[in-house]
Coordinates of C-alpha atoms in Angstrom, one line a residue:
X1 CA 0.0 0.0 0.0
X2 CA 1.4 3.8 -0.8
X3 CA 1.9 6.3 2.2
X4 CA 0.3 9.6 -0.2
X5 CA 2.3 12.2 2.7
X6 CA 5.7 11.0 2.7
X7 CA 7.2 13.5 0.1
X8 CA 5.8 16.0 2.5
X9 CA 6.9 14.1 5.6
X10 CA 10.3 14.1 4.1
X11 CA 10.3 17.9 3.3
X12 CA 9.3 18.7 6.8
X13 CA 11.5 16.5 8.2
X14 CA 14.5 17.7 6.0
X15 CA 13.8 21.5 6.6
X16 CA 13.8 20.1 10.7
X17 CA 16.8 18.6 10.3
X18 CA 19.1 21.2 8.1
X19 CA 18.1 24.3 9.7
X20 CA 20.2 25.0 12.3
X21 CA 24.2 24.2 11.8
X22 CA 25.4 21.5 14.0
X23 CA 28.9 20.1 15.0
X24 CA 30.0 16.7 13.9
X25 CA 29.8 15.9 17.7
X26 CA 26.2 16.9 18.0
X27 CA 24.8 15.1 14.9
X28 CA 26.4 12.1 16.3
X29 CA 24.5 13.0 19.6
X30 CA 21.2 12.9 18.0
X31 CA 20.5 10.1 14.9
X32 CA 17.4 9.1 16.7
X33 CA 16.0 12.4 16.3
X34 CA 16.4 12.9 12.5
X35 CA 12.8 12.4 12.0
X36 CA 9.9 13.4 14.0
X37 CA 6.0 12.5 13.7
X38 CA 6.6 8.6 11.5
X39 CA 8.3 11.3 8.7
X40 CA 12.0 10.1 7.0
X41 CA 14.9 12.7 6.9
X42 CA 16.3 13.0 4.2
X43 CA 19.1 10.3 4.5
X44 CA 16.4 7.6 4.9
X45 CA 17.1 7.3 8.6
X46 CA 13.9 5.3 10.3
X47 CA 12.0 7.5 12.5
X48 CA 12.9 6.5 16.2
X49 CA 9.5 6.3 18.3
X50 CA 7.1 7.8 15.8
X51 CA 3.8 7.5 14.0
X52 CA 5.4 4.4 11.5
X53 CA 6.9 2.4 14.4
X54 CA 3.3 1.9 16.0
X55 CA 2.0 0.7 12.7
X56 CA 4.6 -1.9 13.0
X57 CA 3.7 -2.8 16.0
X58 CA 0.0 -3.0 14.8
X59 CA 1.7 -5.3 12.5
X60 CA 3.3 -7.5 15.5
X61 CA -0.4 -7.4 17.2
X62 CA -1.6 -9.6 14.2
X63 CA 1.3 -11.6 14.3
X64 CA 1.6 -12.2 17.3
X65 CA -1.4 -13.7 18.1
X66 CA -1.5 -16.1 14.9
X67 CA 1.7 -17.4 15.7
X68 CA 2.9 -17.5 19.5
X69 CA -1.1 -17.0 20.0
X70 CA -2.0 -19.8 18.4
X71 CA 0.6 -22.1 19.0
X72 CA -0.1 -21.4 22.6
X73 CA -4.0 -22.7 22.1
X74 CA -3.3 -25.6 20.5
X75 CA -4.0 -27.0 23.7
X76 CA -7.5 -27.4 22.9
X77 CA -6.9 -29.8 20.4
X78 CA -5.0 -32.1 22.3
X79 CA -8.0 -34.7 23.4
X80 CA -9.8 -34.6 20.8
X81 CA -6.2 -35.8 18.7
X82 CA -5.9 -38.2 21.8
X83 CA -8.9 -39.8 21.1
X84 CA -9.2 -39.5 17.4
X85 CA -5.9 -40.9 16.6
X86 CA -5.4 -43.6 20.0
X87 CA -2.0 -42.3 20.3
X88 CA -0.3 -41.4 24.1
X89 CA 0.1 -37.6 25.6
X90 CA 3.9 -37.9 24.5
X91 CA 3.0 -38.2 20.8
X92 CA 0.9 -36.0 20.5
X93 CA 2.8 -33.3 22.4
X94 CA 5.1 -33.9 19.8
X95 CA 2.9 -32.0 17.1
X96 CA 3.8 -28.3 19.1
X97 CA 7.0 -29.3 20.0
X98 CA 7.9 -29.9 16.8
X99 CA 6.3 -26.8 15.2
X100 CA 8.0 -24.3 18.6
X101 CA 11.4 -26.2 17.4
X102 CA 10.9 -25.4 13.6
X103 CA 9.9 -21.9 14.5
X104 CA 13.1 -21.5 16.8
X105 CA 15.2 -23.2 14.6
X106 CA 14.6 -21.7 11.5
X107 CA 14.8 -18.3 12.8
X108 CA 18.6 -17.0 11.7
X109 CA 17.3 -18.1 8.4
X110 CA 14.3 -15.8 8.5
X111 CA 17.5 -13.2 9.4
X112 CA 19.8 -14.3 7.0
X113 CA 17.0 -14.1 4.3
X114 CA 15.8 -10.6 5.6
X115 CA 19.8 -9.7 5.5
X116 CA 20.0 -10.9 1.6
X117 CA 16.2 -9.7 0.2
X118 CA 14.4 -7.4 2.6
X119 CA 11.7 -8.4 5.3
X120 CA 8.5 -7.3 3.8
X121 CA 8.8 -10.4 1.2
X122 CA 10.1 -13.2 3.6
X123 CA 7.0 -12.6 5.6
X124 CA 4.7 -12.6 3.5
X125 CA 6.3 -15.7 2.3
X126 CA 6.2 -17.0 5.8
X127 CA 2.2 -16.1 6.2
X128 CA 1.6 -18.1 3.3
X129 CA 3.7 -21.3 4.4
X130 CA 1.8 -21.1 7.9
X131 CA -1.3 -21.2 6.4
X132 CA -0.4 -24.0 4.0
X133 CA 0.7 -26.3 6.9
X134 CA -2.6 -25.8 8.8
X135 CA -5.0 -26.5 5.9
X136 CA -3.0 -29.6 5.0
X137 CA -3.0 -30.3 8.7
X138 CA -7.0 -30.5 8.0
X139 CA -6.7 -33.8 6.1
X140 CA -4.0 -35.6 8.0
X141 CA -5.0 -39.6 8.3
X142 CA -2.1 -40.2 10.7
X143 CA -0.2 -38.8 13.4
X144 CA 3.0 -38.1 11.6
X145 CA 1.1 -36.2 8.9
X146 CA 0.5 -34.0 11.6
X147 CA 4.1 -33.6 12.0
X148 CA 5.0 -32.5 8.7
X149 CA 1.9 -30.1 8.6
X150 CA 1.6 -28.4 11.5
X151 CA 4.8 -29.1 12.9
X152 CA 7.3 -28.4 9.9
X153 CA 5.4 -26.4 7.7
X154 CA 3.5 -23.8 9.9
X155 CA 6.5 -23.9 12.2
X156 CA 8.7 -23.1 9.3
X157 CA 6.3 -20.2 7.8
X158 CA 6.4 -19.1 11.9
X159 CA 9.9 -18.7 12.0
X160 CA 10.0 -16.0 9.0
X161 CA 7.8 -14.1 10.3
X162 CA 7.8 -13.8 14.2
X163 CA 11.9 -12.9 14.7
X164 CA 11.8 -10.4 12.0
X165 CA 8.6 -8.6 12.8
X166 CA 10.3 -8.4 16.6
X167 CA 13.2 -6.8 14.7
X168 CA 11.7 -4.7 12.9
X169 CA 9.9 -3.1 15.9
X170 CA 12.6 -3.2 17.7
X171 CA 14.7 -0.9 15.1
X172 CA 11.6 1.5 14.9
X173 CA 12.3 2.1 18.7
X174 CA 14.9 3.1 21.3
X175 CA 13.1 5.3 24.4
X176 CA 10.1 3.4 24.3
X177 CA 11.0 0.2 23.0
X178 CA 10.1 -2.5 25.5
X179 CA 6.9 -0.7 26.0
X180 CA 6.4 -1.3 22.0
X181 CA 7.4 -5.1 22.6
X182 CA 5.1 -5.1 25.6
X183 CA 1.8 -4.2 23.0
X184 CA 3.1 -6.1 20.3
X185 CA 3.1 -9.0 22.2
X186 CA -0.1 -8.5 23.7
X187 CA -1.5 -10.0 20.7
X188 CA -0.5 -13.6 22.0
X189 CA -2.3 -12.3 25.4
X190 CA -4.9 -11.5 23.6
X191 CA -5.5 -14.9 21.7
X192 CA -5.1 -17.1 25.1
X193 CA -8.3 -15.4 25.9
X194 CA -10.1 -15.4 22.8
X195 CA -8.6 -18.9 21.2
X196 CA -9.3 -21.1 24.1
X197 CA -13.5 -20.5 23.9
X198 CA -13.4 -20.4 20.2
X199 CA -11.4 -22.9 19.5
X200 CA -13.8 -25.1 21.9
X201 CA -17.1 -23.8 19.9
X202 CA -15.2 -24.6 16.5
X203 CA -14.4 -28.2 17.7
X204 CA -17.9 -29.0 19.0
X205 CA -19.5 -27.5 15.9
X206 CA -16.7 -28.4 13.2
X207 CA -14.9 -31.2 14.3
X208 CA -10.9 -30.8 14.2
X209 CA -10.6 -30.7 10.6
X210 CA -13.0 -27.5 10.3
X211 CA -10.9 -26.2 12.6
X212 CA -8.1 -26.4 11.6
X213 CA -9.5 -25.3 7.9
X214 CA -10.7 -22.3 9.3
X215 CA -6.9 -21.4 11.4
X216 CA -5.4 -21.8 8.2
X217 CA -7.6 -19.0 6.4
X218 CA -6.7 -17.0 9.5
X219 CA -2.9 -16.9 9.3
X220 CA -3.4 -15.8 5.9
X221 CA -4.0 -12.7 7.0
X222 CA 0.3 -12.2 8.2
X223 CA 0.3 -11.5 4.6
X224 CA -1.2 -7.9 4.7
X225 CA 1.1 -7.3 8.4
X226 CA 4.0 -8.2 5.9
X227 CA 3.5 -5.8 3.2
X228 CA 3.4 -2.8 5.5
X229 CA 7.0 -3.6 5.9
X230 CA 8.8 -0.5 3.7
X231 CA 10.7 -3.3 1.1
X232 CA 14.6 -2.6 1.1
X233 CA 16.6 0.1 -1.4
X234 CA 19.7 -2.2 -1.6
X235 CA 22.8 -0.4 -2.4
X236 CA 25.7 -1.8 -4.9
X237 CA 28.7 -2.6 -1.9
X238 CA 31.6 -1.0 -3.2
X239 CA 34.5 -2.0 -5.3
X240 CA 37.3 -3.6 -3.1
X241 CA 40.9 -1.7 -2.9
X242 CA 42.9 -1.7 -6.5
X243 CA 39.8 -2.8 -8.2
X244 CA 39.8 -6.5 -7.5
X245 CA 36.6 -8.2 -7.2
X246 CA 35.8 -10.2 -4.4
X247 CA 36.8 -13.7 -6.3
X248 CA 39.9 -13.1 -5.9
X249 CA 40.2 -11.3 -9.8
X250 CA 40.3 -14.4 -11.6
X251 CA 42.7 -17.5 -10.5
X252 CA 41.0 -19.8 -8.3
X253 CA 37.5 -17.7 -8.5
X254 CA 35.5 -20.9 -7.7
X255 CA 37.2 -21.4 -3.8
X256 CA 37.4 -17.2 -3.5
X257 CA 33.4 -17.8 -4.3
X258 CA 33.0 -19.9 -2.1
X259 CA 35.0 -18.5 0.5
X260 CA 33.5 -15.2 0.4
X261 CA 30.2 -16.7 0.4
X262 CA 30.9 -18.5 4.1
X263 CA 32.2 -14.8 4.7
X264 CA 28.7 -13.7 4.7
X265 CA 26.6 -16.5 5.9
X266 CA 29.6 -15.9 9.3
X267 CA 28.5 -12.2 9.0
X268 CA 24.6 -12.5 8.3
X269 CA 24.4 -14.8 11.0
X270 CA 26.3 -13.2 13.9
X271 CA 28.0 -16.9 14.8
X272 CA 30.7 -14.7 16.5
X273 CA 28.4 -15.0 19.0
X274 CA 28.8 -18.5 19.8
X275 CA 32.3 -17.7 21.5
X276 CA 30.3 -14.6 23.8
X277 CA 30.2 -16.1 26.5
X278 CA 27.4 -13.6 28.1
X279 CA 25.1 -14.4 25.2
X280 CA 25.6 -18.2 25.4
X281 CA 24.9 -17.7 29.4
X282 CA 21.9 -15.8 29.0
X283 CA 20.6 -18.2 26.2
X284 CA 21.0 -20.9 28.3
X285 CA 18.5 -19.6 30.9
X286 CA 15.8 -18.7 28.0
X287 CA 16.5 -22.6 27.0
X288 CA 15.3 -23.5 30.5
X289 CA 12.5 -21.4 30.3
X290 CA 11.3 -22.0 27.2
X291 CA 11.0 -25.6 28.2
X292 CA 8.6 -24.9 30.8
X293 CA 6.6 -22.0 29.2
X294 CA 4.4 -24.5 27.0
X295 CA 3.8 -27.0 29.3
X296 CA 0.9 -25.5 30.7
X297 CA -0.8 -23.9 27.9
X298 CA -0.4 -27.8 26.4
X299 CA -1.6 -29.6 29.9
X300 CA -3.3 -26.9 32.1
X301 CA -6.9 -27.3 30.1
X302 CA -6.7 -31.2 30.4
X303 CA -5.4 -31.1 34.1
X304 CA -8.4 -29.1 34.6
X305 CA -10.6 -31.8 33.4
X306 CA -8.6 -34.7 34.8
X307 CA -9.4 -32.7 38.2
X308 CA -13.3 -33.3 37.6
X309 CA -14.3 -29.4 36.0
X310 CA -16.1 -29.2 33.0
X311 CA -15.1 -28.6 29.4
X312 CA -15.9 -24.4 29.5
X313 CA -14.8 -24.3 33.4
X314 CA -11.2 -25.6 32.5
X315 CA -10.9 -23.2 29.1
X316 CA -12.3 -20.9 31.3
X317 CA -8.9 -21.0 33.0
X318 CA -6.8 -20.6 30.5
X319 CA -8.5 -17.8 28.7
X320 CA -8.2 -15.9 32.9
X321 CA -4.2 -16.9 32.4
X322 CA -4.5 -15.1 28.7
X323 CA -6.2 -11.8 30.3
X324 CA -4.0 -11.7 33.1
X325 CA -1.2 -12.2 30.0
X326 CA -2.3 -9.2 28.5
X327 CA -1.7 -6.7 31.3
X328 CA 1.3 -8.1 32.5
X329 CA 3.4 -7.9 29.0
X330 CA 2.1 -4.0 29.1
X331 CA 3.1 -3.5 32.9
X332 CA 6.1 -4.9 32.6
X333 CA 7.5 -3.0 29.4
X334 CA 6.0 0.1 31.0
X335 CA 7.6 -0.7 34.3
X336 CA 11.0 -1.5 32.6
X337 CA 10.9 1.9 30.5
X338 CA 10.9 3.9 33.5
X339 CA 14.5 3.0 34.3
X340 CA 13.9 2.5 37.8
X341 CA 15.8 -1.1 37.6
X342 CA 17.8 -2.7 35.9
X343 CA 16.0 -5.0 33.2
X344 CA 18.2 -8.3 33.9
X345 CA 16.9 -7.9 37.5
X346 CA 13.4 -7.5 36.5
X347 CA 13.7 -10.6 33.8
X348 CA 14.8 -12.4 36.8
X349 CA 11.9 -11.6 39.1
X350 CA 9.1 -12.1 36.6
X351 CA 10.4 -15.6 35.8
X352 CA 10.9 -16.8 39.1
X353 CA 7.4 -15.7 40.3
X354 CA 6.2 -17.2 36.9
X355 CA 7.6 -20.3 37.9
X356 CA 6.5 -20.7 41.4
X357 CA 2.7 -20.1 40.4
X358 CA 3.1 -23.1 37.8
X359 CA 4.0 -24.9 41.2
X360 CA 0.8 -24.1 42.7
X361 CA -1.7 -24.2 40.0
X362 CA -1.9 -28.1 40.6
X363 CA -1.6 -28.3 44.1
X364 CA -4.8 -26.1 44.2
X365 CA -6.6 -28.5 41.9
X366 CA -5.3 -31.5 44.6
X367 CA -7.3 -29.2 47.0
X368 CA -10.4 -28.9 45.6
X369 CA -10.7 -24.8 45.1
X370 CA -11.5 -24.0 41.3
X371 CA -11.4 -20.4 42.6
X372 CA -7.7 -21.0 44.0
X373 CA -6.8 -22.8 40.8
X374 CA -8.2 -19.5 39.1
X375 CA -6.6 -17.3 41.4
X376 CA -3.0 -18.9 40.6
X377 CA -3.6 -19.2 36.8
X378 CA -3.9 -14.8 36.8
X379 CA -0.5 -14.9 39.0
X380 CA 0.8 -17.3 36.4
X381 CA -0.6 -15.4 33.5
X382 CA 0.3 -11.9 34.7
X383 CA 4.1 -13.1 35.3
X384 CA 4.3 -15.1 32.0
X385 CA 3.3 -12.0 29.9
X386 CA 5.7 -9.8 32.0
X387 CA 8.7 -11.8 31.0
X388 CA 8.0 -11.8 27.5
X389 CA 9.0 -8.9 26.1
X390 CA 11.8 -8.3 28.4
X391 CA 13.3 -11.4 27.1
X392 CA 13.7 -9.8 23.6
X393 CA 14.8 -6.3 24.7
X394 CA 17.5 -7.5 27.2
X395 CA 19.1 -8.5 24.1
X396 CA 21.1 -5.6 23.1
X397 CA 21.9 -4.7 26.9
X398 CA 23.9 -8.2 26.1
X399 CA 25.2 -8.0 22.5
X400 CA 24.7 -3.9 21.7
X401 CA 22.2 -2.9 19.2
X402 CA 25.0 -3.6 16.3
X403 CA 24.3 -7.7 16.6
X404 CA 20.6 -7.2 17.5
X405 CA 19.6 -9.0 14.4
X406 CA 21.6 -12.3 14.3
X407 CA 21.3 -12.8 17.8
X408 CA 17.6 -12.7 17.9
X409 CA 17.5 -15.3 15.8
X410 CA 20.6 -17.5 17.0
X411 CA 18.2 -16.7 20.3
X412 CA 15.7 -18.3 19.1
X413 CA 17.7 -21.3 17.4
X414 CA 19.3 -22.7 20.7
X415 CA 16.6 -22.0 22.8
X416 CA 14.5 -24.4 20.1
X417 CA 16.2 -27.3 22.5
X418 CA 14.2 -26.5 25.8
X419 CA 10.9 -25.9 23.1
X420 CA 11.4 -29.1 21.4
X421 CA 11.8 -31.5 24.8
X422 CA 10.1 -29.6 27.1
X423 CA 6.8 -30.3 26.3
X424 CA 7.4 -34.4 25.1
X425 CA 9.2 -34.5 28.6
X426 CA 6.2 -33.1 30.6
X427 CA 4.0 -35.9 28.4
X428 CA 6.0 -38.7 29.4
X429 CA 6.2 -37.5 33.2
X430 CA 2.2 -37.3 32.9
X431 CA 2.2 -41.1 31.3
X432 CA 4.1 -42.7 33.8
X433 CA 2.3 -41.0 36.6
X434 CA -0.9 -40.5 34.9
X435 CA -1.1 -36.9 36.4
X436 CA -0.7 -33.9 35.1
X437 CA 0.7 -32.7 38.7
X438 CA 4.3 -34.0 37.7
X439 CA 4.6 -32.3 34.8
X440 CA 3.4 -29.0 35.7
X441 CA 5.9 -28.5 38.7
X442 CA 9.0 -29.8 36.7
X443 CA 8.1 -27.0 34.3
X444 CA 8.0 -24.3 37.1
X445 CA 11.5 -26.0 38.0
X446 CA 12.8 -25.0 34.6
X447 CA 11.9 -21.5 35.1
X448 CA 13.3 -21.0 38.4
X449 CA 16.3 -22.9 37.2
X450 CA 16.8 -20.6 34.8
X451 CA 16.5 -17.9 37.4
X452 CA 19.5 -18.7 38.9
X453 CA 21.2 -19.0 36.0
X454 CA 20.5 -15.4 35.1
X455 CA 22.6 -14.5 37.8
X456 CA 25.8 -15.3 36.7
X457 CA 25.9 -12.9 34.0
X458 CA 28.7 -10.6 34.4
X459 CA 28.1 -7.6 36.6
X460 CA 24.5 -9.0 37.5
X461 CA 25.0 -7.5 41.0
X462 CA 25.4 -4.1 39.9
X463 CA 22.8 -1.2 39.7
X464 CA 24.4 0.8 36.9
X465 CA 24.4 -1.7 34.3
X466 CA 27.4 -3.0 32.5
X467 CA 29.5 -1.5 30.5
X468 CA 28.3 -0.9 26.8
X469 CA 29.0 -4.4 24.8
X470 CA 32.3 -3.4 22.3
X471 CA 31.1 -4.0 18.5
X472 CA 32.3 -6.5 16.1
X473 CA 35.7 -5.7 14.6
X474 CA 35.5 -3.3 11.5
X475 CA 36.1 -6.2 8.9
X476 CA 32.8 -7.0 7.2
X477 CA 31.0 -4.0 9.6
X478 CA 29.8 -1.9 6.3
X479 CA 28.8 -5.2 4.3
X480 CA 26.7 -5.8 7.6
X481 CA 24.7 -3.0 8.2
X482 CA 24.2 -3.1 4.0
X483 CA 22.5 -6.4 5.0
X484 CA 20.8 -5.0 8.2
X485 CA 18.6 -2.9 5.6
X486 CA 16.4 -5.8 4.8
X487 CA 15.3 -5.9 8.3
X488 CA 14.9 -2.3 9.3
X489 CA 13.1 -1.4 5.4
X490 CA 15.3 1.5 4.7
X491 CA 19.0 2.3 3.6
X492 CA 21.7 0.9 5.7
X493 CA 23.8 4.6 4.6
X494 CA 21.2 6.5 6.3
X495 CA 23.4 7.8 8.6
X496 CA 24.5 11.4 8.4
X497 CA 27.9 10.9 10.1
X498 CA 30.5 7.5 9.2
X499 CA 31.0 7.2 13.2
X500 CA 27.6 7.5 14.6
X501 CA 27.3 3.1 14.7
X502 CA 30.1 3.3 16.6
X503 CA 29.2 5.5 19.5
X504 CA 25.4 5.2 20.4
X505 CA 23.3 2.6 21.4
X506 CA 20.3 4.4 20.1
X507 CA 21.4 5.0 16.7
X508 CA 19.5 3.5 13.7
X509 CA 22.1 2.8 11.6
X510 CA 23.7 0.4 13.9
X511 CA 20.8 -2.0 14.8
X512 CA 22.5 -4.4 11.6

């Protein structure tokens, strides 16, 4: 779709920005203010906190909740696969495990794909994938049908569009920006307390495979969220020193080929940051929570019925855990805004108190109380949400906003382990018991695991924060934030001075 205003955004914004004269040292000092009001300046800069960032996070909203939303509801499904197909609780947990470890595996190639074309197209790409597995899911005869369809395909049409969408808000942002995560994410909130009902009406009136039909027309509509994406002006990279090309001017050009081609892939993909030894810390307590975040969303509803409520009374539950979801992930990133603490130590308190309500959801079914079962299900919901969005935005406090990109989705790839066991784990606790009880407490034992592990990051104890994350050496740095374009839909030369990646967090030309 065409924005009609933009020549005049960008005239106002270029008359705001070249008025007065400023020092090198002051337009360094303000790249996130070269636009005001959604409006480009005229270098192509993105607008930092303005009218265009909230569209995008309109954009997240949508996709949001037909991705982590719906994944996350899929719960309601679970019997009726149980008794449709006569297959254990571990098998068919492996349908959303399989589709969360696509989605988190995949993910630097939804990166490395934005880095090479632009996002706009590899989500809309990924919309139409998602939907593809879910009607094909509609027809499935056997179990492992399931696993290709839902599982593989959606999960891969998930991964290219949930980590890039994230980005993409995330590079619209910098004063408000786990605030903008916070809504964004709502979406998923949002779903949990729609979904759960709905998808409960859809079953008892269409039977699984109408259901599914109809969730697949739904996720068509990531397509539109995708195209609001502004595509990529790609510049040529320049010509290397003396005039050589990059394969190596002729002798040996196949190996030079193929040698600068891992150059990129390295660079694309950030895998620097598999020897960062804070990053690989604080991806290892996101792998512990991640094991235990979709265990209840996949159990709670037939725990609930296992305990001896009805159908509504136990969806009922889940869609209180959604609401409760919905205020928490806008708390939190308001809460977290206000620099009042630091975010690691808020991460760390949400997830703790997230786990410890998972611990007492079933021992309030064991006693009976429906309204104490409700009761911890809003704790658990409210803490969940919170802890959502701070997850993505501690990521530069960790990295800096230069590696943003590819470690969001290396993030996302490792953390696939805890997503991809966690949930075929708390199935095979529940089958060998046959409770639910077991597998909901070893889940809030992976979150408070994870916990502690948060606080060994370096200079965890400390109030002021640690020290701004060096960047990446200056080999490859311009042929990165070329790539970065694809993510952030403008220019990666936007910048009006050569140094300003090097000396500001907040600067838009450095979140590639």
């Amino acid at each position: 779709m065409g924005w009609p205003q933009r020549a005049t955004g960008n005239a106002m914004a270029t008359a705001r920005v070249e008025q007065p004269a400023r020092s090198p040292g002051a337009e360094r000092a303000t790249p996130g203010a070269l636009a005001q009001d959604g409006a480009l300046a005229q270098d192509g800069a993105l607008a930092q906190d303005g009218a265009r960032g909230w569209v995008m996070v309109g954009a997240l909203f949508v996709c949001s909740t037909l991705v982590y939303g719906l994944i996350r509801s899929l719960g309601a499904f679970f019997v009726e696969f149980v008794q449709y197909f006569q297959e254990s609780a571990q098998a068919i947990s492996w349908i959303t495990s399989i589709g969360v470890a696509t989605q988190q595996l995949c993910s630097p190639l939804g990166t490395a794909l934005c880095n090479a074309y632009d996002a706009q197209r590899v989500v809309m790409a990924g919309g139409v994938l998602a939907s593809l597995g879910l009607i094909l899911a509609s027809q499935a005869r056997s179990l492992p049908h399931l696993y290709l369809t839902m599982g593989l395909t959606s999960g891969l049409g998930w991964s290219l569009v949930f980590t890039p969408m994230v980005a993409t808000v995330m590079a619209h942002f910098t004063r408000r920006r786990t605030l903008a995560l916070g809504v964004g994410f709502t979406g998923v909130g949002v779903s949990s307390f729609v979904f759960a009902p709905l998808f409960q009406y859809m079953l008892d009136n269409f039977g699984w495979r109408g259901s599914l039909l109809i969730l697949g027309g739904l996720s068509l509509n990531i397509v539109p969220c995708g195209a609001l994406i502004r595509p990529t002006r790609k510049k040529a990279p320049p010509p290397k020193a003396g005039g050589k090309a990059d394969n190596g001017g002729g002798g040996g050009g196949g190996a030079s080929a193929f040698r600068s081609l891992l150059r990129r892939v390295y660079r694309y993909l950030e895998l620097s940051l598999l020897a960062h030894g804070p990053f690989l810390t604080y991806t290892l307590a996101i792998t512990f929570f991640n094991a235990g975040y979709f265990v209840p969303y996949v159990h709670l509803v037939a725990h609930s019925r296992q305990a001896g409520y009805s159908e509504y009374r136990a969806a009922f539950v889940m869609s209180a855990t959604g609401a409760a979801d919905i205020v928490g992930r806008v708390a939190a990133g308001w809460l977290t805004d206000l620099g009042r603490a630091r975010l690691v130590h808020m991460l760390t308190g949400w997830t703790g108190l997230t786990g410890v309500f998972i611990v007492l959801m079933p021992l309030a079914s064991v006693a009976g109380s429906y309204g104490l079962l409700l009761g911890f299900g809003l704790g658990y919901g409210f803490c969940a949400g919170a802890l959502t969005s701070l997850v993505f935005a501690g990521v530069p406090e960790i990295v800096g906003m230069g590696r943003m990109v590819g470690a969001l989705g290396l993030l996302s790839m490792l953390e696939s382990v805890g997503g991809l066991l966690g949930p075929p784990l708390a199935g095979y606790l529940r089958d060998r018991t046959g409770s639910y009880i077991t597998s909901l407490v070893a889940a809030g034992c992976c979150f408070l695991l994870g916990s502690l592990i948060l606080t060994t990051l370096p200079h965890y104890f400390s109030w002021t924060g640690p020290p701004p994350p060096r960047p990446p050496d200056g080999d490859g740095q311009e042929e990165r934030q070329d790539a970065g374009a694809g993510l952030l839909g403008s220019p990666a030369s936007g910048s009006t001075n050569g140094t300003a990646s090097k000396d500001s967090d907040h600067s838009q030309t450095c979140l590639a």
